[in-house]
PDB file of C-alpha atoms in Angstrom:
ATOM      1  CA  MET A 188     -43.141  88.454  -4.840  1.00  0.00           C
ATOM      2  CA  ILE A 189     -41.943  91.415  -3.138  1.00  0.00           C
ATOM      3  CA  GLU A 190     -37.882  91.167  -2.226  1.00  0.00           C
ATOM      4  CA  THR A 191     -37.499  92.288   1.018  1.00  0.00           C
ATOM      5  CA  LYS A 192     -33.786  92.144   2.731  1.00  0.00           C
ATOM      6  CA  ILE A 193     -32.343  90.257   6.420  1.00  0.00           C
ATOM      7  CA  ARG A 194     -30.652  93.014   8.526  1.00  0.00           C
ATOM      8  CA  LYS A 195     -28.797  92.255  12.157  1.00  0.00           C
ATOM      9  CA  VAL A 196     -30.107  94.278  14.875  1.00  0.00           C
ATOM     10  CA  GLY A 197     -28.562  93.297  17.968  1.00  0.00           C
ATOM     11  CA  ASN A 198     -28.501  89.199  18.853  1.00  0.00           C
ATOM     12  CA  SER A 199     -31.663  89.082  16.291  1.00  0.00           C
ATOM     13  CA  ALA A 200     -32.226  88.636  12.599  1.00  0.00           C
ATOM     14  CA  VAL A 201     -34.774  91.042  10.830  1.00  0.00           C
ATOM     15  CA  ILE A 202     -36.727  91.209   8.085  1.00  0.00           C
ATOM     16  CA  THR A 203     -38.501  94.869   6.993  1.00  0.00           C
ATOM     17  CA  LEU A 204     -41.738  95.050   5.878  1.00  0.00           C
ATOM     18  CA  THR A 205     -42.706  97.565   3.606  1.00  0.00           C
ATOM     19  CA  THR A 206     -46.141 100.035   3.604  1.00  0.00           C
ATOM     20  CA  GLU A 207     -46.976  97.308   0.623  1.00  0.00           C
ATOM     21  CA  MET A 208     -46.775  94.385   2.552  1.00  0.00           C
ATOM     22  CA  LEU A 209     -48.143  95.816   5.274  1.00  0.00           C
ATOM     23  CA  THR A 210     -51.009  96.835   3.325  1.00  0.00           C
ATOM     24  CA  MET A 211     -51.430  93.405   1.678  1.00  0.00           C
ATOM     25  CA  LEU A 212     -51.499  91.942   5.661  1.00  0.00           C
ATOM     26  CA  ASP A 213     -54.040  94.368   6.789  1.00  0.00           C
ATOM     27  CA  ALA A 214     -51.553  95.087   9.493  1.00  0.00           C
ATOM     28  CA  LYS A 215     -49.568  97.987  11.198  1.00  0.00           C
ATOM     29  CA  GLU A 216     -46.603  98.659  13.507  1.00  0.00           C
ATOM     30  CA  GLY A 217     -46.760  96.988  17.138  1.00  0.00           C
ATOM     31  CA  ASP A 218     -48.839  94.139  15.935  1.00  0.00           C
ATOM     32  CA  THR A 219     -48.272  90.969  15.958  1.00  0.00           C
ATOM     33  CA  LEU A 220     -47.706  88.786  13.152  1.00  0.00           C
ATOM     34  CA  PHE A 221     -47.678  84.929  12.870  1.00  0.00           C
ATOM     35  CA  VAL A 222     -45.136  82.660  10.540  1.00  0.00           C
ATOM     36  CA  VAL A 223     -46.383  79.360  10.296  1.00  0.00           C
ATOM     37  CA  ARG A 224     -44.159  76.735   8.443  1.00  0.00           C
ATOM     38  CA  GLY A 225     -45.786  74.517   5.472  1.00  0.00           C
ATOM     39  CA  ASP A 226     -45.350  70.944   4.555  1.00  0.00           C
ATOM     40  CA  ASP A 227     -43.081  72.030   1.590  1.00  0.00           C
ATOM     41  CA  GLY A 228     -40.193  73.763   4.071  1.00  0.00           C
ATOM     42  CA  SER A 229     -42.011  77.243   2.742  1.00  0.00           C
ATOM     43  CA  LEU A 230     -42.973  80.016   5.786  1.00  0.00           C
ATOM     44  CA  LYS A 231     -46.561  81.958   5.421  1.00  0.00           C
ATOM     45  CA  VAL A 232     -46.804  85.332   7.653  1.00  0.00           C
ATOM     46  CA  MET A 233     -50.226  86.446   8.647  1.00  0.00           C
ATOM     47  CA  ALA A 234     -52.302  88.882  10.605  1.00  0.00           C
ATOM     48  CA  HIS A 235     -54.218  86.805  12.135  1.00  0.00           C
ATOM     49  CA  ASP A 236     -53.664  83.703  14.409  1.00  0.00           C
ATOM     50  CA  PRO A 237     -54.356  80.682  12.378  1.00  0.00           C
ATOM     51  CA  SER A 238     -55.366  78.419  14.883  1.00  0.00           C
ATOM     52  CA  VAL A 239     -58.277  80.558  16.047  1.00  0.00           C
ATOM     53  CA  ALA A 240     -59.546  81.224  12.804  1.00  0.00           C
ATOM     54  CA  GLU A 241     -59.851  77.065  12.739  1.00  0.00           C
ATOM     55  CA  ALA A 242     -61.401  77.322  16.184  1.00  0.00           C
ATOM     56  CA  LEU A 243     -63.928  79.794  14.933  1.00  0.00           C
ATOM     57  CA  ALA A 244     -64.781  77.482  11.971  1.00  0.00           C
ATOM     58  CA  ALA A 245     -65.523  74.637  14.294  1.00  0.00           C
ATOM     59  CA  ALA A 246     -67.861  76.745  16.416  1.00  0.00           C
ATOM     60  CA  GLU A 247     -69.546  78.356  12.827  1.00  0.00           C
ATOM     61  CA  ILE A 248     -70.018  74.326  11.967  1.00  0.00           C
ATOM     62  CA  VAL A 249     -71.146  73.608  15.437  1.00  0.00           C
ATOM     63  CA  MET A 250     -73.529  76.548  15.530  1.00  0.00           C
ATOM     64  CA  ASP A 251     -75.382  75.094  11.948  1.00  0.00           C
ATOM     65  CA  GLU A 252     -75.607  71.766  13.305  1.00  0.00           C
ATOM     66  CA  ASN A 253     -77.809  72.838  15.961  1.00  0.00           C
ATOM     67  CA  ARG A 254     -79.086  76.370  15.550  1.00  0.00           C
ATOM     68  CA  ASP A 255     -82.687  75.291  16.455  1.00  0.00           C
ATOM     69  CA  LEU A 256     -81.375  73.557  19.681  1.00  0.00           C
ATOM     70  CA  LEU A 257     -79.674  76.683  20.418  1.00  0.00           C
ATOM     71  CA  GLN A 258     -82.217  79.088  19.445  1.00  0.00           C
ATOM     72  CA  ALA A 259     -84.613  77.384  21.867  1.00  0.00           C
ATOM     73  CA  LEU A 260     -81.978  77.895  24.724  1.00  0.00           C
ATOM     74  CA  ALA A 261     -81.751  81.560  23.525  1.00  0.00           C
TER      75      ALA A 261
END
């Protein structure tokens, strides 16, 4: 667990991400992060859009199921 503080900047509340946190996320200054609320009320910070990951996983399943057809069409 890594501890960080909430600060007020203008009308917003912000958290500071340490270099260690950015490394863990494989993110850098200026990148977009995605925050997803878990079923237990927790928040998960991710460097990649989870909906895109889900779509890519679904596409991979379809491509695996239809490999022969896709090769014939190529």
